[in-house]
Structure formats: structure tokens, C-alpha cells
GROMACS .gro file of C-alpha atoms in nm:
model
  294
    1UNK     CA    1   2.273   9.499  13.966
    2UNK     CA    2   2.318   9.116  14.042
    3UNK     CA    3   2.610   9.143  13.803
    4UNK     CA    4   2.806   9.308  14.022
    5UNK     CA    5   2.719   9.200  14.354
    6UNK     CA    6   2.875   8.836  14.192
    7UNK     CA    7   3.165   9.054  14.030
    8UNK     CA    8   3.223   9.222  14.370
    9UNK     CA    9   3.198   8.895  14.597
   10UNK     CA   10   3.455   8.727  14.365
   11UNK     CA   11   3.747   9.091  14.394
   12UNK     CA   12   3.653   9.041  14.800
   13UNK     CA   13   3.751   8.622  14.755
   14UNK     CA   14   4.047   8.737  14.547
   15UNK     CA   15   4.093   8.964  14.824
   16UNK     CA   16   4.091   8.739  15.090
   17UNK     CA   17   4.322   8.484  14.898
   18UNK     CA   18   4.568   8.756  14.817
   19UNK     CA   19   4.552   8.779  15.200
   20UNK     CA   20   4.510   8.390  15.334
   21UNK     CA   21   4.933   8.362  15.163
   22UNK     CA   22   5.049   8.647  15.206
   23UNK     CA   23   4.964   8.556  15.633
   24UNK     CA   24   5.183   8.235  15.541
   25UNK     CA   25   5.368   8.330  15.344
   26UNK     CA   26   5.470   8.616  15.661
   27UNK     CA   27   5.440   8.291  15.947
   28UNK     CA   28   5.685   8.130  15.722
   29UNK     CA   29   5.955   8.425  15.689
   30UNK     CA   30   5.887   8.547  16.046
   31UNK     CA   31   5.985   8.166  16.166
   32UNK     CA   32   6.285   8.173  15.948
   33UNK     CA   33   6.434   8.487  16.092
   34UNK     CA   34   6.469   8.332  16.488
   35UNK     CA   35   6.775   8.164  16.291
   36UNK     CA   36   7.035   8.367  16.389
   37UNK     CA   37   7.399   8.389  16.102
   38UNK     CA   38   7.590   8.180  16.405
   39UNK     CA   39   7.330   7.794  16.391
   40UNK     CA   40   7.287   7.877  16.085
   41UNK     CA   41   7.354   7.687  15.764
   42UNK     CA   42   7.473   7.793  15.467
   43UNK     CA   43   7.131   7.638  15.305
   44UNK     CA   44   6.929   7.814  15.603
   45UNK     CA   45   7.110   8.127  15.539
   46UNK     CA   46   7.013   8.125  15.193
   47UNK     CA   47   6.654   8.036  15.208
   48UNK     CA   48   6.636   8.360  15.512
   49UNK     CA   49   6.772   8.589  15.207
   50UNK     CA   50   6.573   8.467  14.923
   51UNK     CA   51   6.232   8.455  15.122
   52UNK     CA   52   6.277   8.778  15.255
   53UNK     CA   53   6.338   8.925  14.867
   54UNK     CA   54   6.045   8.727  14.829
   55UNK     CA   55   5.860   8.952  15.053
   56UNK     CA   56   6.065   9.269  14.933
   57UNK     CA   57   5.836   9.195  14.612
   58UNK     CA   58   5.539   9.184  14.754
   59UNK     CA   59   5.595   9.507  14.993
   60UNK     CA   60   5.674   9.687  14.634
   61UNK     CA   61   5.418   9.568  14.464
   62UNK     CA   62   5.144   9.692  14.703
   63UNK     CA   63   4.997   9.996  14.522
   64UNK     CA   64   5.070  10.261  14.799
   65UNK     CA   65   5.437  10.193  14.813
   66UNK     CA   66   5.640  10.449  14.702
   67UNK     CA   67   5.774  10.434  14.382
   68UNK     CA   68   6.055  10.741  14.403
   69UNK     CA   69   6.369  10.502  14.319
   70UNK     CA   70   6.461  10.560  14.726
   71UNK     CA   71   6.630  10.219  14.897
   72UNK     CA   72   6.403  10.156  15.181
   73UNK     CA   73   6.637   9.952  15.432
   74UNK     CA   74   6.506   9.695  15.708
   75UNK     CA   75   6.727   9.553  15.937
   76UNK     CA   76   6.643   9.221  16.157
   77UNK     CA   77   6.789   9.109  16.500
   78UNK     CA   78   6.907   8.762  16.367
   79UNK     CA   79   7.153   9.034  16.111
   80UNK     CA   80   6.972   8.952  15.797
   81UNK     CA   81   6.899   9.282  15.600
   82UNK     CA   82   6.613   9.342  15.276
   83UNK     CA   83   6.658   9.641  15.065
   84UNK     CA   84   6.349   9.782  14.825
   85UNK     CA   85   6.340   9.987  14.531
   86UNK     CA   86   6.070  10.053  14.394
   87UNK     CA   87   6.024  10.298  14.067
   88UNK     CA   88   5.830  10.406  13.806
   89UNK     CA   89   5.803  10.204  13.414
   90UNK     CA   90   5.585  10.522  13.379
   91UNK     CA   91   5.831  10.815  13.388
   92UNK     CA   92   6.091  10.622  13.101
   93UNK     CA   93   6.056  10.708  12.793
   94UNK     CA   94   5.864  10.342  12.591
   95UNK     CA   95   6.132  10.297  12.343
   96UNK     CA   96   5.950  10.132  12.121
   97UNK     CA   97   5.633  10.396  12.154
   98UNK     CA   98   5.880  10.628  12.014
   99UNK     CA   99   6.077  10.409  11.715
  100UNK     CA  100   5.639  10.340  11.624
  101UNK     CA  101   5.535  10.679  11.594
  102UNK     CA  102   5.885  10.823  11.496
  103UNK     CA  103   5.919  11.073  11.660
  104UNK     CA  104   6.312  11.139  11.643
  105UNK     CA  105   6.239  11.482  11.801
  106UNK     CA  106   6.266  11.400  12.138
  107UNK     CA  107   6.473  11.122  12.077
  108UNK     CA  108   6.753  11.356  11.945
  109UNK     CA  109   6.699  11.611  12.208
  110UNK     CA  110   6.767  11.350  12.511
  111UNK     CA  111   7.042  11.271  12.252
  112UNK     CA  112   7.172  11.615  12.224
  113UNK     CA  113   7.121  11.712  12.631
  114UNK     CA  114   7.392  11.388  12.620
  115UNK     CA  115   7.639  11.547  12.434
  116UNK     CA  116   7.590  11.356  12.118
  117UNK     CA  117   7.647  11.657  11.824
  118UNK     CA  118   7.399  11.649  11.527
  119UNK     CA  119   7.557  11.379  11.338
  120UNK     CA  120   7.654  11.125  11.626
  121UNK     CA  121   7.224  11.131  11.719
  122UNK     CA  122   7.197  11.124  11.430
  123UNK     CA  123   7.288  10.805  11.395
  124UNK     CA  124   7.183  10.694  11.695
  125UNK     CA  125   6.853  10.771  11.586
  126UNK     CA  126   6.869  10.605  11.155
  127UNK     CA  127   7.023  10.300  11.353
  128UNK     CA  128   6.770  10.241  11.599
  129UNK     CA  129   6.512  10.305  11.288
  130UNK     CA  130   6.685  10.045  11.070
  131UNK     CA  131   6.694   9.816  11.353
  132UNK     CA  132   6.353   9.742  11.424
  133UNK     CA  133   6.207   9.785  11.068
  134UNK     CA  134   6.185   9.478  10.806
  135UNK     CA  135   6.312   9.500  10.522
  136UNK     CA  136   6.681   9.597  10.366
  137UNK     CA  137   6.671   9.990  10.246
  138UNK     CA  138   6.876  10.143  10.488
  139UNK     CA  139   6.907  10.472  10.650
  140UNK     CA  140   7.149  10.724  10.503
  141UNK     CA  141   7.415  10.724  10.911
  142UNK     CA  142   7.142  10.388  10.929
  143UNK     CA  143   7.227   9.989  10.917
  144UNK     CA  144   7.151   9.702  10.808
  145UNK     CA  145   7.210   9.352  10.752
  146UNK     CA  146   7.559   9.501  10.577
  147UNK     CA  147   7.692   9.617  10.867
  148UNK     CA  148   7.611   9.444  11.141
  149UNK     CA  149   7.783   9.191  10.901
  150UNK     CA  150   8.117   9.311  10.837
  151UNK     CA  151   8.181   9.454  11.195
  152UNK     CA  152   8.069   9.062  11.334
  153UNK     CA  153   7.785   9.120  11.438
  154UNK     CA  154   7.396   8.952  11.488
  155UNK     CA  155   7.149   9.188  11.324
  156UNK     CA  156   6.957   9.430  11.294
  157UNK     CA  157   6.612   9.189  11.452
  158UNK     CA  158   6.389   9.308  11.208
  159UNK     CA  159   6.147   9.367  11.519
  160UNK     CA  160   6.077   9.609  11.870
  161UNK     CA  161   6.258   9.578  12.125
  162UNK     CA  162   6.168   9.298  12.341
  163UNK     CA  163   6.440   9.472  12.611
  164UNK     CA  164   6.557   9.773  12.725
  165UNK     CA  165   6.890   9.579  12.721
  166UNK     CA  166   6.869   9.521  12.345
  167UNK     CA  167   6.906   9.866  12.271
  168UNK     CA  168   7.345   9.807  12.350
  169UNK     CA  169   7.330   9.527  12.060
  170UNK     CA  170   7.223   9.749  11.807
  171UNK     CA  171   7.543   9.908  11.604
  172UNK     CA  172   7.643  10.290  11.706
  173UNK     CA  173   7.445  10.316  11.978
  174UNK     CA  174   7.761  10.289  12.147
  175UNK     CA  175   7.826  10.676  12.107
  176UNK     CA  176   7.475  10.672  12.354
  177UNK     CA  177   7.657  10.369  12.605
  178UNK     CA  178   7.962  10.575  12.620
  179UNK     CA  179   7.855  10.938  12.742
  180UNK     CA  180   7.538  10.773  12.915
  181UNK     CA  181   7.663  10.559  13.175
  182UNK     CA  182   7.289  10.486  13.331
  183UNK     CA  183   7.142  10.505  13.011
  184UNK     CA  184   6.882  10.265  13.083
  185UNK     CA  185   6.732  10.412  13.387
  186UNK     CA  186   6.564  10.655  13.123
  187UNK     CA  187   6.374  10.363  12.886
  188UNK     CA  188   6.067  10.124  12.927
  189UNK     CA  189   5.933   9.865  12.702
  190UNK     CA  190   5.620   9.904  12.847
  191UNK     CA  191   5.365  10.182  12.946
  192UNK     CA  192   5.138  10.367  12.690
  193UNK     CA  193   5.416  10.561  12.610
  194UNK     CA  194   5.241  10.934  12.778
  195UNK     CA  195   5.561  11.023  13.073
  196UNK     CA  196   5.421  11.032  13.450
  197UNK     CA  197   5.481  11.315  13.543
  198UNK     CA  198   5.501  11.264  13.907
  199UNK     CA  199   5.813  11.036  13.887
  200UNK     CA  200   6.047  11.127  13.558
  201UNK     CA  201   6.383  11.248  13.580
  202UNK     CA  202   6.511  11.550  13.549
  203UNK     CA  203   6.627  11.460  13.163
  204UNK     CA  204   6.302  11.357  13.040
  205UNK     CA  205   6.106  11.600  13.193
  206UNK     CA  206   6.327  11.875  12.976
  207UNK     CA  207   6.288  11.645  12.643
  208UNK     CA  208   5.930  11.610  12.732
  209UNK     CA  209   5.761  11.896  12.838
  210UNK     CA  210   6.049  12.093  12.660
  211UNK     CA  211   6.127  12.419  12.883
  212UNK     CA  212   6.437  12.461  13.103
  213UNK     CA  213   6.667  12.288  13.408
  214UNK     CA  214   6.473  12.495  13.695
  215UNK     CA  215   6.157  12.436  13.594
  216UNK     CA  216   6.220  12.118  13.562
  217UNK     CA  217   6.406  12.074  13.865
  218UNK     CA  218   6.136  12.313  14.040
  219UNK     CA  219   5.832  11.994  13.885
  220UNK     CA  220   6.077  11.724  14.100
  221UNK     CA  221   6.079  11.907  14.385
  222UNK     CA  222   5.663  11.845  14.402
  223UNK     CA  223   5.743  11.516  14.349
  224UNK     CA  224   5.922  11.444  14.614
  225UNK     CA  225   5.706  11.663  14.821
  226UNK     CA  226   5.895  11.968  14.895
  227UNK     CA  227   5.625  12.241  14.859
  228UNK     CA  228   5.310  12.214  14.784
  229UNK     CA  229   5.304  11.868  14.540
  230UNK     CA  230   5.211  11.756  14.305
  231UNK     CA  231   4.807  11.664  14.218
  232UNK     CA  232   4.680  11.674  13.928
  233UNK     CA  233   4.814  11.847  13.543
  234UNK     CA  234   4.725  12.226  13.702
  235UNK     CA  235   5.005  12.096  13.963
  236UNK     CA  236   5.246  12.010  13.726
  237UNK     CA  237   5.162  12.308  13.521
  238UNK     CA  238   5.221  12.566  13.779
  239UNK     CA  239   5.593  12.401  13.915
  240UNK     CA  240   5.714  12.396  13.556
  241UNK     CA  241   5.549  12.699  13.492
  242UNK     CA  242   5.393  12.706  13.158
  243UNK     CA  243   5.104  12.871  13.001
  244UNK     CA  244   4.824  12.694  12.954
  245UNK     CA  245   4.927  12.692  12.579
  246UNK     CA  246   5.230  12.571  12.618
  247UNK     CA  247   5.123  12.279  12.865
  248UNK     CA  248   4.830  12.199  12.631
  249UNK     CA  249   5.096  12.197  12.309
  250UNK     CA  250   5.175  11.838  12.499
  251UNK     CA  251   4.881  11.672  12.345
  252UNK     CA  252   4.949  11.302  12.512
  253UNK     CA  253   5.259  11.332  12.585
  254UNK     CA  254   5.262  11.353  12.967
  255UNK     CA  255   5.053  11.205  13.223
  256UNK     CA  256   5.011  11.145  13.617
  257UNK     CA  257   5.053  10.893  13.729
  258UNK     CA  258   5.129  10.494  13.632
  259UNK     CA  259   5.007  10.107  13.667
  260UNK     CA  260   5.352   9.973  13.557
  261UNK     CA  261   5.670   9.911  13.866
  262UNK     CA  262   5.932   9.797  13.822
  263UNK     CA  263   6.065   9.671  14.191
  264UNK     CA  264   6.417   9.540  14.280
  265UNK     CA  265   6.455   9.306  14.614
  266UNK     CA  266   6.765   9.221  14.738
  267UNK     CA  267   6.758   8.971  15.094
  268UNK     CA  268   7.082   8.940  15.332
  269UNK     CA  269   7.206   8.704  15.584
  270UNK     CA  270   7.536   8.680  15.590
  271UNK     CA  271   7.754   8.547  15.345
  272UNK     CA  272   7.417   8.464  15.172
  273UNK     CA  273   7.244   8.702  14.939
  274UNK     CA  274   6.941   8.721  14.714
  275UNK     CA  275   6.833   8.935  14.437
  276UNK     CA  276   6.430   8.953  14.295
  277UNK     CA  277   6.346   9.229  14.039
  278UNK     CA  278   6.024   9.234  13.928
  279UNK     CA  279   5.794   9.467  13.648
  280UNK     CA  280   5.442   9.404  13.754
  281UNK     CA  281   5.104   9.604  13.661
  282UNK     CA  282   4.895   9.697  13.905
  283UNK     CA  283   4.592   9.508  13.799
  284UNK     CA  284   4.377   9.371  14.100
  285UNK     CA  285   4.522   9.126  14.101
  286UNK     CA  286   4.893   9.239  13.992
  287UNK     CA  287   4.993   9.111  13.674
  288UNK     CA  288   5.371   9.046  13.695
  289UNK     CA  289   5.537   9.140  13.350
  290UNK     CA  290   5.911   9.029  13.411
  291UNK     CA  291   6.057   8.860  13.647
  292UNK     CA  292   6.451   8.783  13.710
  293UNK     CA  293   6.637   8.580  14.021
  294UNK     CA  294   7.010   8.576  14.076
   0.00000   0.00000   0.00000
């Protein structure tokens, strides 16, 4: 009991410290926001834009902030503007988990949905596996060091992907890129490998749950709060019209909710703007997995 009280006390101190820091940040931001476009220097405008972006990432890391991918915009009297977009990384496919488990079926179904034919889908699959696996043995439709050398490109790495962007380095992956411009929005390297049914897009619901378009869109309506909403696995099953046996067959492929989210915040004042993208895990306190500014 004494140990539990100590842990609770430490957690409370962490929360109080976070609130203390946030209060100072907000006070500083309010002071900056009193500077108008007309009276501020270029350096001050950049400072305000940066402060807005930082504040946006703090807001987006709050577990209560909706991770629905919809831009939320707030305008300030001095002309400043803040845009925040929060998406769940758990609503995407963890490419490393799929490749480590050699789950060709899910990836093939997704590539076919994106209008690749069977030969193209198998070529991409073999090339992805050849890229992340060590050794020189090449799959039938894949590519190893000799093929990369002939193409004048570096690779393969022989390691799991360190970022989603690295997937574009895979020889033959252009077959996907040409058909699905926003393919990056469907993959992640974070999370436990299950698909979060409260935030997954239609395409991923269809290929992971093996349902048709109408069932996937019915679940999407539940995600958006239309109707009774998606509260638990049973609600998700009913929304998609699946039998208990069909849903149980999914095993550990699906989940509800998730702790990893991507927060994009953009602060603007006049011609000055600052963008921050953070991937964080919602522990206490939140853990930053990636941070990018531009």
C-alpha cells in the first residue's frame, strides 16, 4: 500500500509539473499573440508561428483530442492561425509486422484493391521481402543487390524499415506509387500490428476484415459518430454485419483504439509559418517517437 501511495504521489507530481510548464507556455504564447502582423518584425512572426505549432502539438498529444484526421483550425485576433490534424497510427498497417510474419495475403489484397494485377502484386511483395531480409537469395519476382546495382540504386538494406518513406526505395515499389499517390497514409512502423477499427480507412477494413465495400463503410459511419457508434468489438462486428464465427476468425488482427498517434500542427502569422509533425505514444507522460519541423 505504501509503495502504491508513493507511485500515485509521483504520478501527481508529474501531472502538476506538466500543468506548470503548460501554463508558462500558454502565458508566453498569449503575450506573443498580442503582437499584430503590422507591428511585428519578420523574426517575431516566425517566433509566433513556431509557438503556435508547438502549442498545437501539445494539444494533439492530449488523449481526449479527437484522432479522426479532420483538420481543426483556430484563428486569433492578431491574424495568427493554428491548424491541427491528429490521426491514429494504429489505424494503419504496420509494414514491419506484416513482413516479419510474411503476411502476403493482406498485402496482396491491398495491392489488388489498388488495381495492381497478380503479377505486379507478387513482384512488389517479393521485392519488399527481399529488401528487408539479409542474404543474397532472391525471390522469383524480387530484387537483391545485383538488381539494385543494375538499376543504379542503393539497396537492399537487409533490415526492417526505419520509416514509411524508406518503402519508396524498394525496387519495383513504383508499381504501387503510380496507382496510389497517398499510399503513405496506409502504413506505419509503430504499434502492435493490429488494426484499430475505430480509425481505420475503408481500404484497410476491407482487406483485413475481408468484408465488402458496404460493410466497411458502415463501420466508417460508426467511427464518425453516426448511429450508435463503435464502442467495442461487438459493436464493430454488428456494424459490418459479420457473424460471430467470421469475426472470431480475424483473431488478433484487429483491436479497438490505440496508443500511438501522429500530430501535425501548423502555425501561421502573415507570411511566416511553422510546421511540426510528431508521432507519440500516449503513456504518462507521452513519449515522442518521431519529431520533425520545417
